[in-house]
GROMACS .gro file of C-alpha atoms in nm:
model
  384
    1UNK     CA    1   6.875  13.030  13.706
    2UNK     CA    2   6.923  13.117  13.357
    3UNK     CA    3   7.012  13.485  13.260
    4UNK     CA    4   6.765  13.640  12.983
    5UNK     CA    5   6.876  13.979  13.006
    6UNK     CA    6   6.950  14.118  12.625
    7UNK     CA    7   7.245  14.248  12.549
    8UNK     CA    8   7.318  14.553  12.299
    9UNK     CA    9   7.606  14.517  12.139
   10UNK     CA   10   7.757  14.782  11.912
   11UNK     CA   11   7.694  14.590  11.564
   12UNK     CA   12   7.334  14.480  11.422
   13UNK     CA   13   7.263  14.119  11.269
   14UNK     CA   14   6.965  14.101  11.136
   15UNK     CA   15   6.884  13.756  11.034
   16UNK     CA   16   7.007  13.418  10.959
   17UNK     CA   17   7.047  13.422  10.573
   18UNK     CA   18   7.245  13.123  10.431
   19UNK     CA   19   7.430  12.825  10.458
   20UNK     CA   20   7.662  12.640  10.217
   21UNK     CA   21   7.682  12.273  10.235
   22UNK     CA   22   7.930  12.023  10.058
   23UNK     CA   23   7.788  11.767   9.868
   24UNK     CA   24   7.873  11.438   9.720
   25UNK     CA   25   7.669  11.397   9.440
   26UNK     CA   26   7.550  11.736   9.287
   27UNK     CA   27   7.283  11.642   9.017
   28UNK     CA   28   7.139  11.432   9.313
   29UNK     CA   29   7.112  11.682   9.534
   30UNK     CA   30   6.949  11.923   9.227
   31UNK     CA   31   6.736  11.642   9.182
   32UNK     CA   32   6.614  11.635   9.583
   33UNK     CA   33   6.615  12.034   9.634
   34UNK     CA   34   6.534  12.163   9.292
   35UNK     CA   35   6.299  11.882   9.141
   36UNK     CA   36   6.136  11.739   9.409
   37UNK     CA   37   6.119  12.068   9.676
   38UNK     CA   38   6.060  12.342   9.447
   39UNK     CA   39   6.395  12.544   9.545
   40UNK     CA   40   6.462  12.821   9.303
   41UNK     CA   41   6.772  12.844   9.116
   42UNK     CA   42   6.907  13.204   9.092
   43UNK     CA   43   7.259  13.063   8.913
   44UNK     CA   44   7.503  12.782   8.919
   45UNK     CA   45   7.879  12.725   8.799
   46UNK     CA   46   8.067  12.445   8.812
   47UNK     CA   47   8.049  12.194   9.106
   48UNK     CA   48   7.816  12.463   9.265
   49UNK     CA   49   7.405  12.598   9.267
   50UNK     CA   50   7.301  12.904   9.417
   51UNK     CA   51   6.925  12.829   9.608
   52UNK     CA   52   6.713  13.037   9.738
   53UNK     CA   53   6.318  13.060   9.824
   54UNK     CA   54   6.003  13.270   9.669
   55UNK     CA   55   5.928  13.540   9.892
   56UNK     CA   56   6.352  13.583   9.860
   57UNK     CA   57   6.470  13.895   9.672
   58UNK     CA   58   6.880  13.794   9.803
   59UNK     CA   59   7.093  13.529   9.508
   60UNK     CA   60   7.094  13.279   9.752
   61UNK     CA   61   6.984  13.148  10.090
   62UNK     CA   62   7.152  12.784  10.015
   63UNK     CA   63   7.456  12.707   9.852
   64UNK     CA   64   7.504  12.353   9.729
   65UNK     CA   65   7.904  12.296   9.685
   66UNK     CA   66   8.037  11.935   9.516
   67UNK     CA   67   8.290  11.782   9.717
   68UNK     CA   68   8.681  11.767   9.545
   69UNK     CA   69   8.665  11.468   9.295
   70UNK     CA   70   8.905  11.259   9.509
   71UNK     CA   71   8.631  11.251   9.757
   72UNK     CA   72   8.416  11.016   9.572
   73UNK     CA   73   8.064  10.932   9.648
   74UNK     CA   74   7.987  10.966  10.012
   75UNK     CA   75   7.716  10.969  10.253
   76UNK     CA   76   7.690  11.133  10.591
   77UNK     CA   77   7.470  11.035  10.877
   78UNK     CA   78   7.703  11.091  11.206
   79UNK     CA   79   7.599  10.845  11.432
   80UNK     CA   80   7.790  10.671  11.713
   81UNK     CA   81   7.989  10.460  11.522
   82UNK     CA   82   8.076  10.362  11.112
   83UNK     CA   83   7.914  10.146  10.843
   84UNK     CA   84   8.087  10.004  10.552
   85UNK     CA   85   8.090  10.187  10.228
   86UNK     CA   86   7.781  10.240  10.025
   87UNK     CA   87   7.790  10.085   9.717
   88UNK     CA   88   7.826  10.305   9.367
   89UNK     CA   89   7.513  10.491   9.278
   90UNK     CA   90   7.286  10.354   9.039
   91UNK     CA   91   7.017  10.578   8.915
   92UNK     CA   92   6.698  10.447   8.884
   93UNK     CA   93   6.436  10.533   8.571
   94UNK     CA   94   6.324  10.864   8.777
   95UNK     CA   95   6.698  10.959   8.822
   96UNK     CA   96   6.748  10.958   9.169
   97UNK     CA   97   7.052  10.704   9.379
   98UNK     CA   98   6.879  10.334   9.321
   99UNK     CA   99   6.745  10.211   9.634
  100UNK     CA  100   7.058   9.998   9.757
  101UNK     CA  101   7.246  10.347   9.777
  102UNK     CA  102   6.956  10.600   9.945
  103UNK     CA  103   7.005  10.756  10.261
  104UNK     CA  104   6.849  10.608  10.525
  105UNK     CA  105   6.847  10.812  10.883
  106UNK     CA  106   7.062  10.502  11.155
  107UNK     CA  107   7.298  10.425  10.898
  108UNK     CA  108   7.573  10.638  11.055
  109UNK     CA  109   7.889  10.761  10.901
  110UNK     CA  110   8.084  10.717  10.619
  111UNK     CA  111   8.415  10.521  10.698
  112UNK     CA  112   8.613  10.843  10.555
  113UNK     CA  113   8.964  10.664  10.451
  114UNK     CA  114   9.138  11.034  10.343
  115UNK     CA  115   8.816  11.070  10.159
  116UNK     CA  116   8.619  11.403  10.190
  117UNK     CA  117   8.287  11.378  10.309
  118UNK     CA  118   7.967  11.634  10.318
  119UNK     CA  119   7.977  11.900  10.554
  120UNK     CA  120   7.920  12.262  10.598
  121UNK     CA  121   8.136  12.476  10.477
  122UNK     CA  122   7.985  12.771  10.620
  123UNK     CA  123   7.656  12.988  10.838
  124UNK     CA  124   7.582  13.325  10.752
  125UNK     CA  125   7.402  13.622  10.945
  126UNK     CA  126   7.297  13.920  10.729
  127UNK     CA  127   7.429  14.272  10.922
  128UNK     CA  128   7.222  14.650  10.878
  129UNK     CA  129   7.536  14.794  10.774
  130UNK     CA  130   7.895  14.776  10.653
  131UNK     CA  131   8.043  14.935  10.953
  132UNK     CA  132   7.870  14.649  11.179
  133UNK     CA  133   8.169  14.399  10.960
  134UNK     CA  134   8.418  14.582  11.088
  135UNK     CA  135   8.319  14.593  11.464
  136UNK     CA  136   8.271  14.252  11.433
  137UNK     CA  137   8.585  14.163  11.341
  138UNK     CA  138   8.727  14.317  11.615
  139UNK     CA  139   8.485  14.098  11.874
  140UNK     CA  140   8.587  13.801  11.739
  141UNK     CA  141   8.958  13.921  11.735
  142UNK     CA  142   8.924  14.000  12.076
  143UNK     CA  143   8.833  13.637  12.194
  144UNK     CA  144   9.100  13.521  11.973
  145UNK     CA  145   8.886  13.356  11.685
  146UNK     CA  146   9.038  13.269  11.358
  147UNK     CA  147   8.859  13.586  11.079
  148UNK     CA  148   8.911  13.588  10.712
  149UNK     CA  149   8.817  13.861  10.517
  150UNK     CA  150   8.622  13.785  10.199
  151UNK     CA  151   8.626  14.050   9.893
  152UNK     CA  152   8.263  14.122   9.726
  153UNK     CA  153   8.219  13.879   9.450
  154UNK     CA  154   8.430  13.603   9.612
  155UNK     CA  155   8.163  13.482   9.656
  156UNK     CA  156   7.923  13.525   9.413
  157UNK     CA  157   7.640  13.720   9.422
  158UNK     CA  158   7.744  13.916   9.799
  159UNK     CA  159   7.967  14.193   9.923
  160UNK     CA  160   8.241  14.212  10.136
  161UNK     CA  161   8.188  13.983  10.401
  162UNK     CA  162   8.359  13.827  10.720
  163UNK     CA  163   8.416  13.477  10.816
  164UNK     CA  164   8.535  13.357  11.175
  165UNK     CA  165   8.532  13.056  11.351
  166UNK     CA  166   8.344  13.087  11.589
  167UNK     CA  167   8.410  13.006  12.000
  168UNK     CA  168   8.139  12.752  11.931
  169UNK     CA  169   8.385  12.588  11.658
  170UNK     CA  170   8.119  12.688  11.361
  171UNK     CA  171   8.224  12.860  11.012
  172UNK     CA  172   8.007  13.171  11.038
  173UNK     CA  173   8.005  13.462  10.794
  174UNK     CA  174   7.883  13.837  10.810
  175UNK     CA  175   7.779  14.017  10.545
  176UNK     CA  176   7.567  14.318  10.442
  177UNK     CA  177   7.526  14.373  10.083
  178UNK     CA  178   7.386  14.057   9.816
  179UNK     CA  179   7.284  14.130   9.455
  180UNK     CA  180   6.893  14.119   9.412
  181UNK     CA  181   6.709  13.840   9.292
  182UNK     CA  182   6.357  13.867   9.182
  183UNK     CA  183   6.097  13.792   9.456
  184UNK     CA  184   5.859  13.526   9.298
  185UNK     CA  185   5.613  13.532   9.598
  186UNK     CA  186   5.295  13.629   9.354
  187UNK     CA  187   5.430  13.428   9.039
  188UNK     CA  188   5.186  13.154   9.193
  189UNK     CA  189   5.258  12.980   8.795
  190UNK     CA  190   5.621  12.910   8.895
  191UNK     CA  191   5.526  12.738   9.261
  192UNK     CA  192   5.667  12.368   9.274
  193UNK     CA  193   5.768  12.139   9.533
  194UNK     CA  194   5.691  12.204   9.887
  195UNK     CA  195   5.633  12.625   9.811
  196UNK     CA  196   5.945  12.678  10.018
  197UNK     CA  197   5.953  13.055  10.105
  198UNK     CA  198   6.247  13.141  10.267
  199UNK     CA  199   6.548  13.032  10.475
  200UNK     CA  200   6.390  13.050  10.891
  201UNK     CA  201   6.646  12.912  11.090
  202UNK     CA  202   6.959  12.741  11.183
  203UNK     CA  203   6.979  12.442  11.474
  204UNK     CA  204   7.314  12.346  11.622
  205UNK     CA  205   7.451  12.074  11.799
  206UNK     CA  206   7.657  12.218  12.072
  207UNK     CA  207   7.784  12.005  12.399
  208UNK     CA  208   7.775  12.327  12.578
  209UNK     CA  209   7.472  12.522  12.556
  210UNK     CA  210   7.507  12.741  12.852
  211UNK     CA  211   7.820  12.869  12.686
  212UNK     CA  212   7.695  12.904  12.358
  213UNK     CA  213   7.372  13.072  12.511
  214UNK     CA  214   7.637  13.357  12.654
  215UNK     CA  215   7.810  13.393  12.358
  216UNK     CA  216   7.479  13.455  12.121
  217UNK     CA  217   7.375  13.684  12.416
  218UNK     CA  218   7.700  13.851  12.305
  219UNK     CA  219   7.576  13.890  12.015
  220UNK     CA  220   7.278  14.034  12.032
  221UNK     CA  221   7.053  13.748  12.024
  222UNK     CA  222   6.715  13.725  12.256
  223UNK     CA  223   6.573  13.403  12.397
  224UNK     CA  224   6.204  13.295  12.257
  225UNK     CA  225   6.197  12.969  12.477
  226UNK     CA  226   6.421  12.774  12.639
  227UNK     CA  227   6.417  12.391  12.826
  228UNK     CA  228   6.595  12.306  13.091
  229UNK     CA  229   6.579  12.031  13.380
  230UNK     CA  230   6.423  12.009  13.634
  231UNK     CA  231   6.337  12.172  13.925
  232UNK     CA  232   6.344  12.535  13.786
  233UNK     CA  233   6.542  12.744  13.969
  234UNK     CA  234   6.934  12.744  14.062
  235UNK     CA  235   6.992  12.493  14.046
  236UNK     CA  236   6.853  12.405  13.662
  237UNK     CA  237   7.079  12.338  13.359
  238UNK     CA  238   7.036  12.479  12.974
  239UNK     CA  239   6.975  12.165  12.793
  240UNK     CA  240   6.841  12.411  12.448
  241UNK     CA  241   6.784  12.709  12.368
  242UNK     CA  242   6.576  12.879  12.089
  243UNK     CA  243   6.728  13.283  11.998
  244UNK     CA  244   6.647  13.515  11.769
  245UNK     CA  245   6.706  13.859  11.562
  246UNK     CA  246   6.451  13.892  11.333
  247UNK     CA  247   6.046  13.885  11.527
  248UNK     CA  248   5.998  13.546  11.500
  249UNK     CA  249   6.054  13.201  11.731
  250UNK     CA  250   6.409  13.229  11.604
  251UNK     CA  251   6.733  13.251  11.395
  252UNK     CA  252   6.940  12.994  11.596
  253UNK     CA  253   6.846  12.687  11.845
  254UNK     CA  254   7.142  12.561  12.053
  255UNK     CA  255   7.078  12.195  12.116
  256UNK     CA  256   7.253  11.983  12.385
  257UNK     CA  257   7.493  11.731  12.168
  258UNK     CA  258   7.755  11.621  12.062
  259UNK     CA  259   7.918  11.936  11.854
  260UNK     CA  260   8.023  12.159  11.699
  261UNK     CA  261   7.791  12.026  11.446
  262UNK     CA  262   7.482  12.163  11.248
  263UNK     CA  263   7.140  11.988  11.354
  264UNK     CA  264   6.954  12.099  11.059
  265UNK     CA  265   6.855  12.424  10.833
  266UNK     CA  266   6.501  12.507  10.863
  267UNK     CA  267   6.303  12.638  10.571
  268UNK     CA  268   5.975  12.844  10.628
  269UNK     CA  269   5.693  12.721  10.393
  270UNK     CA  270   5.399  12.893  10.296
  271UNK     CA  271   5.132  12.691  10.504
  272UNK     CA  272   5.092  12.331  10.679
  273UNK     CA  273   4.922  12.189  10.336
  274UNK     CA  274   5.304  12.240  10.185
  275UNK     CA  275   5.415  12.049  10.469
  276UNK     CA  276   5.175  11.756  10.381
  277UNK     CA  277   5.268  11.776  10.036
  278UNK     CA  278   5.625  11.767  10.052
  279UNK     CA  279   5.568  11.426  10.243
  280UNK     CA  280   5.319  11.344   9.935
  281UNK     CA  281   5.642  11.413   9.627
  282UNK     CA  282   5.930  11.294   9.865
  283UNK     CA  283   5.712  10.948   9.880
  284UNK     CA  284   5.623  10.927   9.547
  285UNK     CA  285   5.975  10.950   9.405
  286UNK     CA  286   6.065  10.635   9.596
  287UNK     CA  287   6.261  10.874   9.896
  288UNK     CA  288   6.002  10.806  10.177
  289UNK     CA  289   6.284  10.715  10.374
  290UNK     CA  290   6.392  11.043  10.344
  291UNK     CA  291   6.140  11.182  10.583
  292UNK     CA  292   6.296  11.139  10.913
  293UNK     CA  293   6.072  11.298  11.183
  294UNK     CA  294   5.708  11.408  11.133
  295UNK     CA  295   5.473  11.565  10.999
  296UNK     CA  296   5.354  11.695  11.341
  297UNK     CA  297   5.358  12.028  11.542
  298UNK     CA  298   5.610  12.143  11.812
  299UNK     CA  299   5.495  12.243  12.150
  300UNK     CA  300   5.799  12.406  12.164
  301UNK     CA  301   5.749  12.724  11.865
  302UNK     CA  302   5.424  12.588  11.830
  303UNK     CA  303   5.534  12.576  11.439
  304UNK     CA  304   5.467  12.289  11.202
  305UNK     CA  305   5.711  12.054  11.091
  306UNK     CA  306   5.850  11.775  10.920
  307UNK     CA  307   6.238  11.675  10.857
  308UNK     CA  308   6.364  11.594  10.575
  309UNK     CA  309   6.714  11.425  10.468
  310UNK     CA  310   6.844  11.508  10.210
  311UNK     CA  311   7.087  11.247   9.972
  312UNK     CA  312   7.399  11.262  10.174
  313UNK     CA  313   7.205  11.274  10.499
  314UNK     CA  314   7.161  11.676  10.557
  315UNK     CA  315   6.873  11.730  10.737
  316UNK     CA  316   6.664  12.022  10.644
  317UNK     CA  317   6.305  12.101  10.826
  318UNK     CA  318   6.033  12.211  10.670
  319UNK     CA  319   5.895  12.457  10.919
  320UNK     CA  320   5.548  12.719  10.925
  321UNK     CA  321   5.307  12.876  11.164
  322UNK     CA  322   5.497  12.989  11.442
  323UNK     CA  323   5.429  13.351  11.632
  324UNK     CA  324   5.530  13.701  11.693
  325UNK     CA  325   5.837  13.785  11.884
  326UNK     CA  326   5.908  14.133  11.895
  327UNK     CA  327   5.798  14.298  12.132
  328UNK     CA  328   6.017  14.463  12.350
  329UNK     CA  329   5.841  14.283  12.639
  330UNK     CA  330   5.806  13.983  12.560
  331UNK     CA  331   5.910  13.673  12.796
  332UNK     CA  332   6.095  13.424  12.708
  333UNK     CA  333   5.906  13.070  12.760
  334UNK     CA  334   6.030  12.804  12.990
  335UNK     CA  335   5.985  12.411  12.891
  336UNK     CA  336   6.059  12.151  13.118
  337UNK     CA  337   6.291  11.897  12.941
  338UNK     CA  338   6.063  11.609  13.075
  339UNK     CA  339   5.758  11.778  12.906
  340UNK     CA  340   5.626  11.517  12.670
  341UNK     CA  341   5.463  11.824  12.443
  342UNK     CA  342   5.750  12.012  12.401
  343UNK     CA  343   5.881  11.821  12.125
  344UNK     CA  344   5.598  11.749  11.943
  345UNK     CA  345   5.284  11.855  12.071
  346UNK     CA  346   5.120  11.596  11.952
  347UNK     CA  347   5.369  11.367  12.217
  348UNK     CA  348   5.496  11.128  11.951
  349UNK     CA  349   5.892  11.041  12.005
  350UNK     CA  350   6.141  11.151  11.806
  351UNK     CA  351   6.368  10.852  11.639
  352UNK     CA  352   6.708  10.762  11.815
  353UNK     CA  353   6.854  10.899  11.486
  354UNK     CA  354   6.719  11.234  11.515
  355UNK     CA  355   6.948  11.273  11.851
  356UNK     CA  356   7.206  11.124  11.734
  357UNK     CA  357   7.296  11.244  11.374
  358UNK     CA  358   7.437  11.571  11.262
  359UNK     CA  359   7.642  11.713  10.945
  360UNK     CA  360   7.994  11.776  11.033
  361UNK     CA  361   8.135  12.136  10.995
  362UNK     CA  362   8.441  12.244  10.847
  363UNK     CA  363   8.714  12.574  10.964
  364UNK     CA  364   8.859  12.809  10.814
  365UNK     CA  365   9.107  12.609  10.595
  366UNK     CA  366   8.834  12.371  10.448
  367UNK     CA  367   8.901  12.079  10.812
  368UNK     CA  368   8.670  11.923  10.987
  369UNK     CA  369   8.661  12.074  11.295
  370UNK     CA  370   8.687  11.796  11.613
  371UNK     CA  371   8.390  11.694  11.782
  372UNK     CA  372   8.344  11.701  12.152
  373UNK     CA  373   8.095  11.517  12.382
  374UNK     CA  374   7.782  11.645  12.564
  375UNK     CA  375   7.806  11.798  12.857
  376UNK     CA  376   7.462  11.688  12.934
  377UNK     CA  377   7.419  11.295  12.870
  378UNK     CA  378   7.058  11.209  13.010
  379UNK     CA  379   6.801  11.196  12.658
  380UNK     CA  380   6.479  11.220  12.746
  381UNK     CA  381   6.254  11.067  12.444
  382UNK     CA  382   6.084  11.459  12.441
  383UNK     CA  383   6.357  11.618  12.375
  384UNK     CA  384   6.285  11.811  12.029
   0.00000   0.00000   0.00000
């Protein structure tokens, strides 16, 4: 039987907030987030933009970081096993990678060759309070996790912040204090793209979600819904897990695979039209391979979806609609792993791809961190 019993610890996160990602090709990846998805740009510098969302009054909610020049155009789709080299990118008369060199979801990884390939470089949880960094250190500290203290400005636009690797094996940062950014949630003139709104969620790949269930207990985190096998009771296992801080569906999903690596960012939208219509621009620039899984609605959240990858294989969702969470009652919701509407609603199957590819993460020192195999190794097709 699974334990939903909150926790209280003695620090306060209060939302999922950014992510950084390394990429291969930067004016591609302006071309997919900025020109075709409507992402704002609050500033950029050299081999780096600074993303965030309309309703978002923070610098950034995505950071898009080039790779070192002697990693050379890469692509990143981890799948079980490597494919040769993609060939050198040739734009085509719209700009984007000509067709021989897109992304496609199955192609699987990059053969790496001391080459650097994308990958995130970090996950970051906004905290109430300044004090909460400090007693946060000393959690991680005490279960002997890596921490690095980051001054404010390093980087730019945020405070003082904190960055441990986590037991999980992720890059997460803490931080409390980001410059403002002006909220364009009524400038209904500047609206492009897919009207994304705000950064909603993170989704790991873990191989152990009980574990990393306990430890985001640990934190603080509450359960929205769950799946597990079957029969319920005792004798069940954790096969996901969606948890959250902020009232909504959630901040973090723990997914049963092979990890530490990040499933995908989701990105709240401002209705299911925007959803429709990012399909409509991603297709008409020539990308429609891009869109992986979707349009359709989860059982699961009951939200709205599609996912998206992005040019070095990224996956982002597109995600709006889901429900209220706060309540100090509220019960967390149960989904049998064998529930064909769990996934999608809808009861369409996900592709093998979706399962099996994730962006590798990075530690402390900039190094991929080593992947280990699920603990739980049945897949059935309605698994979301």
């Amino acid at each position: 039987m699974v334990d939903m019993r909150w926790q209280r610890p003695p620090f306060d996160i209060v939302r999922a907030a950014h992510a950084e990602l390394l990429v291969s090709d930067l004016e591609a990846s302006r071309r997919f987030y900025v020109d075709l998805l409507g992402f704002v740009v609050t500033a950029e510098e050299p081999g780096a933009l600074y993303l965030r969302g309309y309703e978002e009054q923070v610098h950034h909610s995505l950071v898009l970081r080039r790779l070192p020049a002697a990693g050379g155009p890469a692509r990143w789709g981890p799948g079980p096993g490597p494919h040769p080299e993609a060939p050198g990118s040739v734009p085509d008369s719209q700009g984007f990678p000509s067709e021989a060199d897109r992304f496609e979801p199955g192609s699987g990884p990059a053969t790496a060759q001391g080459r650097s390939l994308p990958a995130v470089a970090h996950l970051a949880y906004r905290v109430a309070d300044e004090d909460d960094l400090d007693r946060l250190a000393a959690f991680f500290q005490s279960r002997g996790c890596p921490v690095l203290w980051l001054k404010a400005g390093d980087e730019p636009g945020q405070g003082r912040a904190l960055r441990v690797q986590d037991p999980l094996g992720f890059p997460v940062e803490f931080f409390c204090r980001m410059e403002r950014a002006e909220r364009l949630l009524q400038r209904f003139d500047r609206y492009r793209g897919a009207h994304i709104l705000r950064l909603d969620h993170f989704n790991l790949h873990v191989p152990d979600v009980a574990a990393a269930f306990d430890h985001y207990r640990a934190l603080g985190f509450r359960c929205s819904e769950y799946t597990a096998t079957d029969p319920p009771g005792p004798g069940e296992r954790l096969w996901a897990a969606w948890m959250y801080r902020k009232p909504n569906v959630h901040d973090v999903a723990l997914m049963n695979g092979d990890g530490p690596r990040l499933h995908h960012l989701g990105f709240w939208v401002s209705d299911t039209q925007s959803v429709l219509r990012a399909c409509d621009i991603v297709a008409a620039a020539g990308l429609a391979a891009a869109i992986e899984r979707g349009p359709g609605r989860h059982g699961l959240s009951n939200a709205f979806f599609v996912y998206l990858r992005d040019p070095d294989g990224h996956r982002i969702e597109l995600y709006t609609c889901d429900y209220y969470t706060g309540d100090p009652d509220f019960e967390p919701i149960r989904w049998s792993v064998n529930d064909p509407r769990r996934g999608t609603f809808w009861g369409h199957a996900a592709p093998a791809s979706w399962f099996e590819e994730s962006s590798p993460v990075l530690d402390l020192e900039g190094r991929p961190v080593p992947v280990e195999p699920a603990r739980l190794t049945e897949r059935p097709q309605t698994v979301t």
